PDB file of C-alpha atoms in Angstrom:
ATOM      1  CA  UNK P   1      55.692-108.348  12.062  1.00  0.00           C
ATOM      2  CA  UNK P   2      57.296-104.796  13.092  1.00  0.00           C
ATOM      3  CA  UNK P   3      55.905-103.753   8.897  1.00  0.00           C
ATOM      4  CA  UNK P   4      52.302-104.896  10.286  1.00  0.00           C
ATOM      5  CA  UNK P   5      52.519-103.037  13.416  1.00  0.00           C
ATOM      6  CA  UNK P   6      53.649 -99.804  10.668  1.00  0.00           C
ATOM      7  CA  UNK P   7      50.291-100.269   9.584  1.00  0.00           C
ATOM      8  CA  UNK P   8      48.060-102.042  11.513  1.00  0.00           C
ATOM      9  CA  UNK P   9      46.636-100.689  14.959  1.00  0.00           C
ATOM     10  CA  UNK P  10      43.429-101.886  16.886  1.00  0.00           C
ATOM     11  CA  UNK P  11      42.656 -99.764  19.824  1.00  0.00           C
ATOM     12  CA  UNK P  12      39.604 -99.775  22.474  1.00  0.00           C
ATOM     13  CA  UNK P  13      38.125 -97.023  23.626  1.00  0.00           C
ATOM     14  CA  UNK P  14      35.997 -97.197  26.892  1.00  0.00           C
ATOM     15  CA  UNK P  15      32.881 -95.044  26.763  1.00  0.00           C
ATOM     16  CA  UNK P  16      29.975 -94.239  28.803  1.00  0.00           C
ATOM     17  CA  UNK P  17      27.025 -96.406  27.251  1.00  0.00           C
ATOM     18  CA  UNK P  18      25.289 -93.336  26.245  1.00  0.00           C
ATOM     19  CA  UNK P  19      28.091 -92.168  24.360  1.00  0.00           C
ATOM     20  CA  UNK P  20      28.513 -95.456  22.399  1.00  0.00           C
ATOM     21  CA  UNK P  21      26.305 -94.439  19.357  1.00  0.00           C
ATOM     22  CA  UNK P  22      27.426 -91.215  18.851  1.00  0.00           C
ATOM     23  CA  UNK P  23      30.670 -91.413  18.712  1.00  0.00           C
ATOM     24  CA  UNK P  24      30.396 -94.825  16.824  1.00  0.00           C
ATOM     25  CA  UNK P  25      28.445 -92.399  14.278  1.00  0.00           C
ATOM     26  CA  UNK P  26      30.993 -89.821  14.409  1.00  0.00           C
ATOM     27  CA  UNK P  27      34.565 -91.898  13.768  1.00  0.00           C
ATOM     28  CA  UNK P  28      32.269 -93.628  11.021  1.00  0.00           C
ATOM     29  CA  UNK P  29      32.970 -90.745   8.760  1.00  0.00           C
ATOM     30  CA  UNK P  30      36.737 -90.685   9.573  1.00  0.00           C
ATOM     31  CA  UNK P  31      37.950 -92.580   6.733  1.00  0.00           C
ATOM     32  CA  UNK P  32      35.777 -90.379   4.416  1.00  0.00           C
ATOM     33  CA  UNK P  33      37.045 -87.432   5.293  1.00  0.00           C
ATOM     34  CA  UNK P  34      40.677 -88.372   5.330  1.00  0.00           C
ATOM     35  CA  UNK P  35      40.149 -89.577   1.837  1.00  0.00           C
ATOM     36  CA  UNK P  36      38.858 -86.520   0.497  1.00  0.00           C
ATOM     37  CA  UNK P  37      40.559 -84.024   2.760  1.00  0.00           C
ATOM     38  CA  UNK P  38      44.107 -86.018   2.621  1.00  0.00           C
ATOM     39  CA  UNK P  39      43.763 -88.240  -0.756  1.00  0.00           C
ATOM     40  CA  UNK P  40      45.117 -91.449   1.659  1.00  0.00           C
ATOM     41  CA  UNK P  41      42.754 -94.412   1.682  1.00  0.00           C
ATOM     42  CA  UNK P  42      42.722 -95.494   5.120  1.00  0.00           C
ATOM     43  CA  UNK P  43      40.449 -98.823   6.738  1.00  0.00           C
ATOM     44  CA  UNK P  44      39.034 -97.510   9.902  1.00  0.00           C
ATOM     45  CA  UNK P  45      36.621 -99.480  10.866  1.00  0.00           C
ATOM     46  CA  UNK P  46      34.420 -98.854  13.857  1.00  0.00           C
ATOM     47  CA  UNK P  47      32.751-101.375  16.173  1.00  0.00           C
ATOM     48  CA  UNK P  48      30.619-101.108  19.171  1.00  0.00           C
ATOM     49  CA  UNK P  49      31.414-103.504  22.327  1.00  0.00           C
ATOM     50  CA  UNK P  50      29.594-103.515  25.584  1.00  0.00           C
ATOM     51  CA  UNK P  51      32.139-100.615  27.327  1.00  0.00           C
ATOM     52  CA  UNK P  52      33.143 -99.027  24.372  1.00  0.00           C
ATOM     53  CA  UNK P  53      33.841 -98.925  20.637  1.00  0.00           C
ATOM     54  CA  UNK P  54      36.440-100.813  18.972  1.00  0.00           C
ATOM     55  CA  UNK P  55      38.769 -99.524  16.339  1.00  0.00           C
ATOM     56  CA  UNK P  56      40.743-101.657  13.615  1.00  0.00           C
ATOM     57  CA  UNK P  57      42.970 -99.280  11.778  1.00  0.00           C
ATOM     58  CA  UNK P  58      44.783-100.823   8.489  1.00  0.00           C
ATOM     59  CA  UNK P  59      46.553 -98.299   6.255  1.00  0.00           C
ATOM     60  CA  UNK P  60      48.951 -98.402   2.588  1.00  0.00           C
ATOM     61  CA  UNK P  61      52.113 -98.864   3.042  1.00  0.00           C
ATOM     62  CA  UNK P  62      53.275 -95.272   1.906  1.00  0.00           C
ATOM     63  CA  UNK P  63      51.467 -94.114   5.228  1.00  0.00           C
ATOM     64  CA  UNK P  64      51.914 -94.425   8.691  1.00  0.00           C
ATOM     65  CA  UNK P  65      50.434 -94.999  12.297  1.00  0.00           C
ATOM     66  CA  UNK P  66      51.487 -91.503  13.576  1.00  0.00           C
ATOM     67  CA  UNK P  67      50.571 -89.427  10.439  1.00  0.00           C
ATOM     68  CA  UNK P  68      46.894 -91.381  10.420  1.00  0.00           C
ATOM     69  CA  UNK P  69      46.893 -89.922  14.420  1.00  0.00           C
ATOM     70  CA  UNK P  70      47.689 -86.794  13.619  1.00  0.00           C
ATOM     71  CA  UNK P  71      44.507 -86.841  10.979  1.00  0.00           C
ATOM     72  CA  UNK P  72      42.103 -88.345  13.804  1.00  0.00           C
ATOM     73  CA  UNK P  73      43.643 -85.361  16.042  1.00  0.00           C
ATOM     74  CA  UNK P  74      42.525 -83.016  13.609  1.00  0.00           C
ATOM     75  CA  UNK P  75      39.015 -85.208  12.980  1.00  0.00           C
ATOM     76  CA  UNK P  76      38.194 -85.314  16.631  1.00  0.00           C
ATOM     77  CA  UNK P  77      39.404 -81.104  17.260  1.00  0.00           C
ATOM     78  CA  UNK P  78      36.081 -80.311  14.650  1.00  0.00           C
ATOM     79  CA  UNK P  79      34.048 -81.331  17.712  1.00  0.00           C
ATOM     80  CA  UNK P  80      35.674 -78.387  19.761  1.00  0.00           C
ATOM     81  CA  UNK P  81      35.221 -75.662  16.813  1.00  0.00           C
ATOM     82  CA  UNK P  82      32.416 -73.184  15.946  1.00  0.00           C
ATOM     83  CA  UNK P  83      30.389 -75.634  13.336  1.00  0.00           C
ATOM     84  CA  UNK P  84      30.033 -71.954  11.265  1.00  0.00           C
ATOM     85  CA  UNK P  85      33.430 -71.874  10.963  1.00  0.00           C
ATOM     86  CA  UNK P  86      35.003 -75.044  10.848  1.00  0.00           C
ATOM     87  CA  UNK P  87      38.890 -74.377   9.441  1.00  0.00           C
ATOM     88  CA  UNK P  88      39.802 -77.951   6.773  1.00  0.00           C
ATOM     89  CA  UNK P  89      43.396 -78.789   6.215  1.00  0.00           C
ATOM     90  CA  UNK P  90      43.100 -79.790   2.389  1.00  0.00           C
ATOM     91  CA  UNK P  91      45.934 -81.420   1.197  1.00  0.00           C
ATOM     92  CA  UNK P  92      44.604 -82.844  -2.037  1.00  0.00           C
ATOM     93  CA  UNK P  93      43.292 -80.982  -5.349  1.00  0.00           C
ATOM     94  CA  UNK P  94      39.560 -81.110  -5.230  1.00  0.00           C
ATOM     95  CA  UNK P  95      37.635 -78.819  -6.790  1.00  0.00           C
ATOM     96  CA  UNK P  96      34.966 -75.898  -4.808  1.00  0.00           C
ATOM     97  CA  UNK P  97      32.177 -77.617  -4.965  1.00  0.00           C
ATOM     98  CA  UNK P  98      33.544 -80.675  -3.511  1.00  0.00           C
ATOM     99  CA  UNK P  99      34.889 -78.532  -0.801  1.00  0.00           C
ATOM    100  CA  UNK P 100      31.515 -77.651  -0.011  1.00  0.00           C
ATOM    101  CA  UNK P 101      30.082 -80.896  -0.080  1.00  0.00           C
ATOM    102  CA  UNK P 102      33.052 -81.824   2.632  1.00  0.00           C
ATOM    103  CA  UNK P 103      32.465 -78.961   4.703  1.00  0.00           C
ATOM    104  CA  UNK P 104      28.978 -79.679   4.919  1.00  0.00           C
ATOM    105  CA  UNK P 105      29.321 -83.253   5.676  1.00  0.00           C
ATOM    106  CA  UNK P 106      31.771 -82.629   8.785  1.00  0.00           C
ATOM    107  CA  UNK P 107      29.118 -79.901  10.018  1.00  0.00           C
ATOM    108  CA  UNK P 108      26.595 -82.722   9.684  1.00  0.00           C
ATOM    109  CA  UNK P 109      28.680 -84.913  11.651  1.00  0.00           C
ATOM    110  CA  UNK P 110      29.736 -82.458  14.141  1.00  0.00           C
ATOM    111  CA  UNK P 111      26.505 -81.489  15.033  1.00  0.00           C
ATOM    112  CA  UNK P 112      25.460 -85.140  15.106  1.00  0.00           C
ATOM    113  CA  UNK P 113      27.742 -85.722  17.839  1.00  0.00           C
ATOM    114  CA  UNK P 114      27.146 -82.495  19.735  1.00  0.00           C
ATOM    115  CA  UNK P 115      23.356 -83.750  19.504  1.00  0.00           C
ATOM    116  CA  UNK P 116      24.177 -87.009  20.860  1.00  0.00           C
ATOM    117  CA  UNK P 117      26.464 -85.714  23.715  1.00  0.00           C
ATOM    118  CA  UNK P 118      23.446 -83.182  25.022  1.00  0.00           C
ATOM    119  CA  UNK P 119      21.304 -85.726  25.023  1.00  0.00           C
ATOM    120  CA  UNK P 120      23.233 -87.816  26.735  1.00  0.00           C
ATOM    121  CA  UNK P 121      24.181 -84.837  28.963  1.00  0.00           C
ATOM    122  CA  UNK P 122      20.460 -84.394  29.720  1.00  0.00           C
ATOM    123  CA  UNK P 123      19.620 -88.005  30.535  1.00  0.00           C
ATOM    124  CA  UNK P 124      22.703 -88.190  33.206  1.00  0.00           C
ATOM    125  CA  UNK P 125      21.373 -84.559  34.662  1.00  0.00           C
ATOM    126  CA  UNK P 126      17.587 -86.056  34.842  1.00  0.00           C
ATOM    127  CA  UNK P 127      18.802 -89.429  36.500  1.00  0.00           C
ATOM    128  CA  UNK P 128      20.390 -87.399  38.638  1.00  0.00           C
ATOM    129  CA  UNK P 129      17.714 -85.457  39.281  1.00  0.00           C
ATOM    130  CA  UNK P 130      15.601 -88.920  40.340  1.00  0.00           C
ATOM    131  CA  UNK P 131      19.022 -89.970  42.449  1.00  0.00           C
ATOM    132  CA  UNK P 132      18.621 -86.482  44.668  1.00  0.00           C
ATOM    133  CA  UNK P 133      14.723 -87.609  44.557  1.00  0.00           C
ATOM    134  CA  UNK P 134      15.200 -90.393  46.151  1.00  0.00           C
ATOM    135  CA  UNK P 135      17.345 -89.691  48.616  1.00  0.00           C
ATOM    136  CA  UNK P 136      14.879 -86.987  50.098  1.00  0.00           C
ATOM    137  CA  UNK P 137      12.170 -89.778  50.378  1.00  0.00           C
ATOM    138  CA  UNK P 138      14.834 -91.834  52.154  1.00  0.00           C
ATOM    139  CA  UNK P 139      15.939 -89.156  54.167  1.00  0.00           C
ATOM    140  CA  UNK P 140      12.190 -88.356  55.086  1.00  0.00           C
ATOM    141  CA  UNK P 141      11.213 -91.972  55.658  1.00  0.00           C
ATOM    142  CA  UNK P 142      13.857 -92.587  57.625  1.00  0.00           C
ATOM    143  CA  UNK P 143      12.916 -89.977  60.122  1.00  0.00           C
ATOM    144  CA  UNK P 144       9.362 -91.382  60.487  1.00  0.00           C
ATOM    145  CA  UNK P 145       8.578 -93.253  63.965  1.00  0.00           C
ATOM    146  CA  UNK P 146       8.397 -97.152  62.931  1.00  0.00           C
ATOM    147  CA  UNK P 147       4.750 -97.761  63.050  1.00  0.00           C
ATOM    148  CA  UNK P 148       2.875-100.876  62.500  1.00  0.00           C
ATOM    149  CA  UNK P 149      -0.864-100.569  61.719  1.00  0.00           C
ATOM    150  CA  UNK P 150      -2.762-104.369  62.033  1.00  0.00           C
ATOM    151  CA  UNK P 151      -5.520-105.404  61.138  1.00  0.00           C
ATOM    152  CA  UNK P 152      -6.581-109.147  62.532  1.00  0.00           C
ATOM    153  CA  UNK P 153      -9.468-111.225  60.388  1.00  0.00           C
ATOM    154  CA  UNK P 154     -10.827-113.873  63.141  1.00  0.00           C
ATOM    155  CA  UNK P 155     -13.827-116.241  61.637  1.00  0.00           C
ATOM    156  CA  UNK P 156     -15.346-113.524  59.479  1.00  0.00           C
ATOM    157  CA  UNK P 157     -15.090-110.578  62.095  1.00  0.00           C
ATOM    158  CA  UNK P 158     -12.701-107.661  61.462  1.00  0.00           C
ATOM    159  CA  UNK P 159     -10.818-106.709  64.424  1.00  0.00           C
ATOM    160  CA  UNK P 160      -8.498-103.263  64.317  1.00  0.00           C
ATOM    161  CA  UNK P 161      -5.468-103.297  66.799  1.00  0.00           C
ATOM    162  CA  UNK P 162      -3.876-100.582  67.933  1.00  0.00           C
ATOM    163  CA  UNK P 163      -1.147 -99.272  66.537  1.00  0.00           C
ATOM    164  CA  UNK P 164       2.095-100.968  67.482  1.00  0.00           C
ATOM    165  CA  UNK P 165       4.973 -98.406  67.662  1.00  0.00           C
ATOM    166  CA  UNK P 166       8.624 -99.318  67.500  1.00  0.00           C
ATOM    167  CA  UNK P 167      10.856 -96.385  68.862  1.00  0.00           C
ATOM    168  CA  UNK P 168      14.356 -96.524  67.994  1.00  0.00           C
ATOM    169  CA  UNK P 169      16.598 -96.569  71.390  1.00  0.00           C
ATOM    170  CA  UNK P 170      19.498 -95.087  70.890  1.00  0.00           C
TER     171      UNK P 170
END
C-alpha cells in the first residue's frame, strides 16, 4: 500500500465552470511535455466533474510523487511567462528541431489557456454588467408609487376605473 501511494495520487481540483475546459485542455498536454522535456513516462489523466477536474496520477517506479509536482510546478509557471520567451528545463537529449516542435506546442497550449481564461474573464465582467443592470431597474421600480390601472369588462361594455394608488405608510 505505502509503494502505491509512492506512485499513485488522485487529486480534485475545484474550478469555476467556465474554467473547466480550459484547464482540462491545458493539464491534457502535461504528460507530453514531461515526456519529452524530462524523458519520464508519466499517466496523468485528466477528467472533468461537475465542480472541477479530476486528476489520476500513476507514475514508474524509478519516479516519485514530489519530483512529478515539481514538473506540474514548472508546467503550470508557463502560464505566468512571456509566451515569446518561454525558458524549458530539458533534461533529456533531444535534438533542435524537436526542441522547437516542444516549444511551440507549450506556446500553443499557453495561449490556449490564456484564451480560455479571457473569455471566461469577459463573460463574468458582462454578467456582471447585467447584475449592476438589474439592480438599477430594481432600485428604480422600487421607488415608483404602487399603482394599479383596471380595466372592468361588464356584458360587452368596457368600463375604465380610476387608478387605484397604494402609498406605502411608513
Amino acid at each position: 500500500m505505502l509503494d502505491y501511494k509512492k506512485h499513485n495520487k488522485e487529486i480534485t481540483i475545484k474550478l469555476p465552470k467556465e474554467l473547466i475546459t480550459g484547464y482540462n485542455q491545458f493539464l491534457e498536454y502535461f504528460s507530453d511535455y514531461v515526456k519529452y522535456s524530462k524523458g519520464e513516462d508519466v499517466q496523468f489523466d485528466v477528467n472533468k466533474v461537475s465542480d472541477g477536474l479530476n486528476i489520476d496520477l500513476s507514475v514508474s517506479e524509478n519516479l516519485n510523487i514530489e519530483t512529478v509536482g515539481n514538473y506540474l510546478k514548472e508546467y503550470l509557471d508557463f502560464a505566468k511567462q512571456n509566451i515569446d520567451s518561454l525558458k524549458v528545463n530539458i533534461e533529456t537529449d533531444i535534438n533542435e528541431t524537436d526542441f522547437n516542435l516542444l516549444v511551440l506546442d507549450l506556446k500553443h497550449q499557453v495561449t490556449s489557456l490564456k484564451h480560455s481564461l479571457e473569455i471566461a474573464n469577459m463573460r463574468n465582467n458582462l454578467l456582471g454588467g447585467q447584475v449592476d443592470h438589474l439592480k438599477e431597474l430594481a432600485s428604480n421600480f422600487s421607488q415608483k408609487d404602487n399603482v394599479i390601472h383596471t380595466q372592468i369588462i361588464n356584458g360587452g361594455d368596457q368600463q375604465f376605473a380610476d387608478k387605484i394608488q397604494n402609498k406605502n405608510e411608513n
